[in-house]
């Protein structure tokens, strides 16, 4: 025999090498525990895993060192396996929870999983007991004078079997089999479990050769801690895996109990198996409850809370799946069916919310959903994107024209909301995809993306809102810059709060003597990249994207503040501000205007709020109530673009306004079209009879000014006098007309 073999045999046997084995146990435990603590401190997602491993290592080490110490004392040598077995059983909860957490990769460890693990230990204990009990076909050493150490060893080995199963579960069900660390942990439980098996076979003694295997197992655990994970954790806790595990334990427990009863095993072992079945049955019931809750939560995650139809997440998931099926080569031969996406927006919904309250707005959305959903084809998906936007996804089984007919019928009957009847006007944008569409391969792949197709339909819908069309189909030539449009809207939203909106002022002059009567506040956008943008370049976007009210309030705030500054300088000038349709229907507007005027100490009579006929007649009861409240404050009202409405003369006598503004479309044709001149003359006469001031817009030449003066028009506004000017340039314009320095008191003499 070689010298090295003799040393190995001596080391693993009894004799003077026992103290050295004890030292080996101490060093191995200390070094492994230190490595595990280091990993627990430096890990992030797996921190609790390694913390539990480190505590388990410490507890396991206490048992191993104690067993090694027992082997040194001859009187205790026969029971040397007991401390190690006790600590191994106590370590089981820590090791099992660590492995469960590792396999689930979840934020916390489910305590009910420990119930399942403990039940599995009881079942395995019963199975091992059947094998080892004499008289049942087993050959186990249960004839020793004190059988309880052997029973403890059986329990220890049962814990080891369950831990090996948990390690394999982490390797395969959690897709960690490519991570060498999990195999090192598996090796740890194989090697450390070998000592328990040896002790069991030796009737409670602790073979000296088991200690090196146990030390190698701890070193394998330390190696797993040193290595870094190869794959980032992506999986979350799933009750399905626990359900499968509980079912397996219940099945194994029932089988073990049945076999035990057939072979006449001791009743204690059968009771142990039945307790395991009971524990796993409880866990199985908990799992089934969790699965039911999970099904409910998943359904709720895909359902809109307010309307009960699909939400954005469900829409994108369905549309992605539908487009994937329609791609060439994804299914049987033949032409691939097309997919059509309709984005539906409820017009003027903000006005319902502002005027009648959010409860009324929610009720309107619910009634709209209840009216549309039952009429749609069964194969169509109806979803709510959020706010007042809905989406209908249809394929060849649900032709788009049928869906459009449903949406058209919805608009015919009003909805009873807040005690009044509200008509639902819908703007619809349509985008389609077919595999046969004439695009390049790259464009076809891009179109077969749910979010991209949805953006196209959304762009068409905003075009429908802007143009007043009921349905607009996406056209790459017209709507190609979808991304740029959305970017501009985002920038505008920021511009409102970042102070990028600028107010310019255009003078209004008395026709009699040419003195200044007032100014109209007109908004501009000082874009940080594109420069100064005219209203036509961004106000349509503000209107269609629900930003017009915010723009209006910002212009009103700046205008009153500037008017207050002018008044402190002696410039007494009336300021006119345009109100958007949505702002006009906001019942909180009068209070906001009153607070603004009081803050800047500006008299209400010097502020004119201009509204269009269309805005007044959209919901006359609400809009007239707001105008009446403003009139009660002393604020003047003006009808802007007069003559472009459809019931001007019949409504004019009911409106609490003090000014009427002739639209530029009439003044431009005043000299060339006798009918335009007749309309203007009649309108001026009617306005004066109602004691209204008349302001003509769009005056660009002296001849038009002379004609308006002859017809009795009170004031004029246009490029003939001045373009809209920033406040400093307007002050310079006033000073030039009066021959005084800009900002000097007395620059203005007459105001109306």
PDB file of N, CA and C in Angstrom, residues 688-743:
ATOM      1  N   UNK A 688     -75.891  98.271 -33.534  1.00  0.00           N
ATOM      2  CA  UNK A 688     -76.114  99.565 -32.877  1.00  0.00           C
ATOM      3  C   UNK A 688     -77.496  99.634 -32.257  1.00  0.00           C
ATOM      4  N   UNK A 689     -78.488  99.010 -32.893  1.00  0.00           N
ATOM      5  CA  UNK A 689     -79.825  98.979 -32.319  1.00  0.00           C
ATOM      6  C   UNK A 689     -79.841  98.213 -31.006  1.00  0.00           C
ATOM      7  N   UNK A 690     -78.962  97.231 -30.908  1.00  0.00           N
ATOM      8  CA  UNK A 690     -78.848  96.451 -29.672  1.00  0.00           C
ATOM      9  C   UNK A 690     -77.792  97.028 -28.730  1.00  0.00           C
ATOM     10  N   UNK A 691     -77.271  98.224 -29.086  1.00  0.00           N
ATOM     11  CA  UNK A 691     -76.278  98.924 -28.277  1.00  0.00           C
ATOM     12  C   UNK A 691     -74.988  98.115 -28.134  1.00  0.00           C
ATOM     13  N   UNK A 692     -74.558  97.554 -29.246  1.00  0.00           N
ATOM     14  CA  UNK A 692     -73.315  96.801 -29.273  1.00  0.00           C
ATOM     15  C   UNK A 692     -72.263  97.555 -30.065  1.00  0.00           C
ATOM     16  N   UNK A 693     -71.023  97.479 -29.624  1.00  0.00           N
ATOM     17  CA  UNK A 693     -69.886  98.053 -30.327  1.00  0.00           C
ATOM     18  C   UNK A 693     -69.483  97.103 -31.450  1.00  0.00           C
ATOM     19  N   UNK A 694     -69.112  97.635 -32.608  1.00  0.00           N
ATOM     20  CA  UNK A 694     -68.737  96.823 -33.763  1.00  0.00           C
ATOM     21  C   UNK A 694     -67.260  97.043 -34.066  1.00  0.00           C
ATOM     22  N   UNK A 695     -66.515  95.942 -34.127  1.00  0.00           N
ATOM     23  CA  UNK A 695     -65.095  95.974 -34.463  1.00  0.00           C
ATOM     24  C   UNK A 695     -64.900  95.138 -35.721  1.00  0.00           C
ATOM     25  N   UNK A 696     -64.265  95.731 -36.730  1.00  0.00           N
ATOM     26  CA  UNK A 696     -64.018  95.022 -37.988  1.00  0.00           C
ATOM     27  C   UNK A 696     -62.574  94.533 -38.019  1.00  0.00           C
ATOM     28  N   UNK A 697     -62.399  93.230 -38.293  1.00  0.00           N
ATOM     29  CA  UNK A 697     -61.064  92.639 -38.389  1.00  0.00           C
ATOM     30  C   UNK A 697     -60.589  92.641 -39.840  1.00  0.00           C
ATOM     31  N   UNK A 698     -59.289  92.466 -40.003  1.00  0.00           N
ATOM     32  CA  UNK A 698     -58.722  92.271 -41.336  1.00  0.00           C
ATOM     33  C   UNK A 698     -58.670  93.519 -42.193  1.00  0.00           C
ATOM     34  N   UNK A 699     -58.567  94.699 -41.603  1.00  0.00           N
ATOM     35  CA  UNK A 699     -58.483  95.944 -42.375  1.00  0.00           C
ATOM     36  C   UNK A 699     -57.033  96.146 -42.804  1.00  0.00           C
ATOM     37  N   UNK A 700     -56.808  96.140 -44.136  1.00  0.00           N
ATOM     38  CA  UNK A 700     -55.436  96.191 -44.636  1.00  0.00           C
ATOM     39  C   UNK A 700     -55.169  97.350 -45.590  1.00  0.00           C
ATOM     40  N   UNK A 701     -56.174  98.163 -45.885  1.00  0.00           N
ATOM     41  CA  UNK A 701     -55.931  99.307 -46.783  1.00  0.00           C
ATOM     42  C   UNK A 701     -56.856 100.453 -46.394  1.00  0.00           C
ATOM     43  N   UNK A 702     -56.499 101.660 -46.878  1.00  0.00           N
ATOM     44  CA  UNK A 702     -57.238 102.877 -46.533  1.00  0.00           C
ATOM     45  C   UNK A 702     -58.649 102.865 -47.105  1.00  0.00           C
ATOM     46  N   UNK A 703     -58.820 102.284 -48.290  1.00  0.00           N
ATOM     47  CA  UNK A 703     -60.142 102.270 -48.911  1.00  0.00           C
ATOM     48  C   UNK A 703     -61.129 101.460 -48.076  1.00  0.00           C
ATOM     49  N   UNK A 704     -60.688 100.335 -47.592  1.00  0.00           N
ATOM     50  CA  UNK A 704     -61.562  99.517 -46.748  1.00  0.00           C
ATOM     51  C   UNK A 704     -61.885 100.255 -45.456  1.00  0.00           C
ATOM     52  N   UNK A 705     -60.889 100.928 -44.879  1.00  0.00           N
ATOM     53  CA  UNK A 705     -61.125 101.704 -43.665  1.00  0.00           C
ATOM     54  C   UNK A 705     -62.152 102.801 -43.915  1.00  0.00           C
ATOM     55  N   UNK A 706     -62.033 103.488 -45.051  1.00  0.00           N
ATOM     56  CA  UNK A 706     -62.975 104.562 -45.367  1.00  0.00           C
ATOM     57  C   UNK A 706     -64.390 104.020 -45.545  1.00  0.00           C
ATOM     58  N   UNK A 707     -64.509 102.866 -46.198  1.00  0.00           N
ATOM     59  CA  UNK A 707     -65.833 102.281 -46.412  1.00  0.00           C
ATOM     60  C   UNK A 707     -66.469 101.872 -45.093  1.00  0.00           C
ATOM     61  N   UNK A 708     -65.694 101.283 -44.208  1.00  0.00           N
ATOM     62  CA  UNK A 708     -66.216 100.890 -42.908  1.00  0.00           C
ATOM     63  C   UNK A 708     -66.622 102.101 -42.081  1.00  0.00           C
ATOM     64  N   UNK A 709     -65.827 103.163 -42.179  1.00  0.00           N
ATOM     65  CA  UNK A 709     -66.166 104.389 -41.449  1.00  0.00           C
ATOM     66  C   UNK A 709     -67.480 104.951 -41.953  1.00  0.00           C
ATOM     67  N   UNK A 710     -67.661 104.908 -43.271  1.00  0.00           N
ATOM     68  CA  UNK A 710     -68.902 105.420 -43.856  1.00  0.00           C
ATOM     69  C   UNK A 710     -70.106 104.595 -43.434  1.00  0.00           C
ATOM     70  N   UNK A 711     -69.895 103.291 -43.218  1.00  0.00           N
ATOM     71  CA  UNK A 711     -71.000 102.424 -42.813  1.00  0.00           C
ATOM     72  C   UNK A 711     -71.285 102.505 -41.315  1.00  0.00           C
ATOM     73  N   UNK A 712     -70.476 103.238 -40.570  1.00  0.00           N
ATOM     74  CA  UNK A 712     -70.730 103.435 -39.150  1.00  0.00           C
ATOM     75  C   UNK A 712     -70.025 102.454 -38.244  1.00  0.00           C
ATOM     76  N   UNK A 713     -69.030 101.723 -38.765  1.00  0.00           N
ATOM     77  CA  UNK A 713     -68.278 100.782 -37.921  1.00  0.00           C
ATOM     78  C   UNK A 713     -67.533 101.567 -36.837  1.00  0.00           C
ATOM     79  N   UNK A 714     -67.526 101.068 -35.620  1.00  0.00           N
ATOM     80  CA  UNK A 714     -66.946 101.789 -34.487  1.00  0.00           C
ATOM     81  C   UNK A 714     -65.425 101.694 -34.444  1.00  0.00           C
ATOM     82  N   UNK A 715     -64.889 100.489 -34.613  1.00  0.00           N
ATOM     83  CA  UNK A 715     -63.448 100.293 -34.473  1.00  0.00           C
ATOM     84  C   UNK A 715     -62.963  99.333 -35.552  1.00  0.00           C
ATOM     85  N   UNK A 716     -61.671  99.456 -35.875  1.00  0.00           N
ATOM     86  CA  UNK A 716     -61.074  98.578 -36.879  1.00  0.00           C
ATOM     87  C   UNK A 716     -59.751  98.023 -36.360  1.00  0.00           C
ATOM     88  N   UNK A 717     -59.397  96.890 -36.930  1.00  0.00           N
ATOM     89  CA  UNK A 717     -58.188  96.185 -36.509  1.00  0.00           C
ATOM     90  C   UNK A 717     -57.608  95.500 -37.736  1.00  0.00           C
ATOM     91  N   UNK A 718     -56.310  95.613 -37.938  1.00  0.00           N
ATOM     92  CA  UNK A 718     -55.705  94.948 -39.088  1.00  0.00           C
ATOM     93  C   UNK A 718     -54.300  95.441 -39.350  1.00  0.00           C
ATOM     94  N   UNK A 719     -53.693  94.898 -40.413  1.00  0.00           N
ATOM     95  CA  UNK A 719     -52.313  95.235 -40.747  1.00  0.00           C
ATOM     96  C   UNK A 719     -52.155  96.696 -41.172  1.00  0.00           C
ATOM     97  N   UNK A 720     -53.256  97.342 -41.577  1.00  0.00           N
ATOM     98  CA  UNK A 720     -53.168  98.761 -41.924  1.00  0.00           C
ATOM     99  C   UNK A 720     -52.661  99.566 -40.727  1.00  0.00           C
ATOM    100  N   UNK A 721     -53.101  99.194 -39.547  1.00  0.00           N
ATOM    101  CA  UNK A 721     -52.687  99.905 -38.338  1.00  0.00           C
ATOM    102  C   UNK A 721     -51.381  99.335 -37.790  1.00  0.00           C
ATOM    103  N   UNK A 722     -51.331  98.046 -37.595  1.00  0.00           N
ATOM    104  CA  UNK A 722     -50.110  97.409 -37.069  1.00  0.00           C
ATOM    105  C   UNK A 722     -50.312  95.900 -37.046  1.00  0.00           C
ATOM    106  N   UNK A 723     -49.221  95.201 -37.179  1.00  0.00           N
ATOM    107  CA  UNK A 723     -49.260  93.763 -36.978  1.00  0.00           C
ATOM    108  C   UNK A 723     -49.271  93.466 -35.476  1.00  0.00           C
ATOM    109  N   UNK A 724     -49.590  92.243 -35.079  1.00  0.00           N
ATOM    110  CA  UNK A 724     -49.467  91.910 -33.652  1.00  0.00           C
ATOM    111  C   UNK A 724     -48.028  92.125 -33.182  1.00  0.00           C
ATOM    112  N   UNK A 725     -47.870  92.847 -32.079  1.00  0.00           N
ATOM    113  CA  UNK A 725     -46.551  93.274 -31.616  1.00  0.00           C
ATOM    114  C   UNK A 725     -46.276  92.766 -30.206  1.00  0.00           C
ATOM    115  N   UNK A 726     -45.021  92.409 -29.897  1.00  0.00           N
ATOM    116  CA  UNK A 726     -44.664  92.152 -28.503  1.00  0.00           C
ATOM    117  C   UNK A 726     -44.887  93.414 -27.678  1.00  0.00           C
ATOM    118  N   UNK A 727     -45.039  93.249 -26.377  1.00  0.00           N
ATOM    119  CA  UNK A 727     -45.372  94.387 -25.512  1.00  0.00           C
ATOM    120  C   UNK A 727     -44.404  95.556 -25.664  1.00  0.00           C
ATOM    121  N   UNK A 728     -43.074  95.345 -25.668  1.00  0.00           N
ATOM    122  CA  UNK A 728     -42.174  96.502 -25.822  1.00  0.00           C
ATOM    123  C   UNK A 728     -42.361  97.219 -27.166  1.00  0.00           C
ATOM    124  N   UNK A 729     -42.561  96.459 -28.249  1.00  0.00           N
ATOM    125  CA  UNK A 729     -42.756  97.084 -29.561  1.00  0.00           C
ATOM    126  C   UNK A 729     -44.097  97.804 -29.633  1.00  0.00           C
ATOM    127  N   UNK A 730     -45.100  97.263 -28.943  1.00  0.00           N
ATOM    128  CA  UNK A 730     -46.381  97.960 -28.903  1.00  0.00           C
ATOM    129  C   UNK A 730     -46.249  99.295 -28.168  1.00  0.00           C
ATOM    130  N   UNK A 731     -45.493  99.295 -27.078  1.00  0.00           N
ATOM    131  CA  UNK A 731     -45.270 100.548 -26.355  1.00  0.00           C
ATOM    132  C   UNK A 731     -44.545 101.555 -27.242  1.00  0.00           C
ATOM    133  N   UNK A 732     -43.562 101.078 -28.016  1.00  0.00           N
ATOM    134  CA  UNK A 732     -42.857 101.976 -28.932  1.00  0.00           C
ATOM    135  C   UNK A 732     -43.796 102.501 -30.015  1.00  0.00           C
ATOM    136  N   UNK A 733     -44.688 101.638 -30.492  1.00  0.00           N
ATOM    137  CA  UNK A 733     -45.678 102.063 -31.505  1.00  0.00           C
ATOM    138  C   UNK A 733     -46.586 103.158 -30.950  1.00  0.00           C
ATOM    139  N   UNK A 734     -47.037 102.992 -29.692  1.00  0.00           N
ATOM    140  CA  UNK A 734     -47.878 104.007 -29.058  1.00  0.00           C
ATOM    141  C   UNK A 734     -47.115 105.321 -28.895  1.00  0.00           C
ATOM    142  N   UNK A 735     -45.865 105.211 -28.461  1.00  0.00           N
ATOM    143  CA  UNK A 735     -45.064 106.415 -28.240  1.00  0.00           C
ATOM    144  C   UNK A 735     -44.829 107.159 -29.544  1.00  0.00           C
ATOM    145  N   UNK A 736     -44.607 106.410 -30.621  1.00  0.00           N
ATOM    146  CA  UNK A 736     -44.377 107.053 -31.921  1.00  0.00           C
ATOM    147  C   UNK A 736     -45.610 107.816 -32.373  1.00  0.00           C
ATOM    148  N   UNK A 737     -46.791 107.278 -32.116  1.00  0.00           N
ATOM    149  CA  UNK A 737     -48.036 107.962 -32.516  1.00  0.00           C
ATOM    150  C   UNK A 737     -48.282 109.209 -31.675  1.00  0.00           C
ATOM    151  N   UNK A 738     -47.807 109.181 -30.413  1.00  0.00           N
ATOM    152  CA  UNK A 738     -48.050 110.326 -29.540  1.00  0.00           C
ATOM    153  C   UNK A 738     -46.864 111.263 -29.476  1.00  0.00           C
ATOM    154  N   UNK A 739     -45.732 110.808 -30.008  1.00  0.00           N
ATOM    155  CA  UNK A 739     -44.544 111.644 -29.955  1.00  0.00           C
ATOM    156  C   UNK A 739     -43.912 111.678 -28.592  1.00  0.00           C
ATOM    157  N   UNK A 740     -44.070 110.594 -27.809  1.00  0.00           N
ATOM    158  CA  UNK A 740     -43.454 110.525 -26.483  1.00  0.00           C
ATOM    159  C   UNK A 740     -42.534 109.316 -26.434  1.00  0.00           C
ATOM    160  N   UNK A 741     -41.740 109.240 -25.392  1.00  0.00           N
ATOM    161  CA  UNK A 741     -40.827 108.103 -25.221  1.00  0.00           C
ATOM    162  C   UNK A 741     -41.626 106.868 -24.837  1.00  0.00           C
ATOM    163  N   UNK A 742     -41.186 105.690 -25.272  1.00  0.00           N
ATOM    164  CA  UNK A 742     -41.888 104.458 -24.898  1.00  0.00           C
ATOM    165  C   UNK A 742     -41.963 104.310 -23.388  1.00  0.00           C
ATOM    166  N   UNK A 743     -43.150 103.985 -22.912  1.00  0.00           N
ATOM    167  CA  UNK A 743     -43.335 103.768 -21.478  1.00  0.00           C
ATOM    168  C   UNK A 743     -43.635 105.032 -20.709  1.00  0.00           C
TER     169      UNK A 743
END
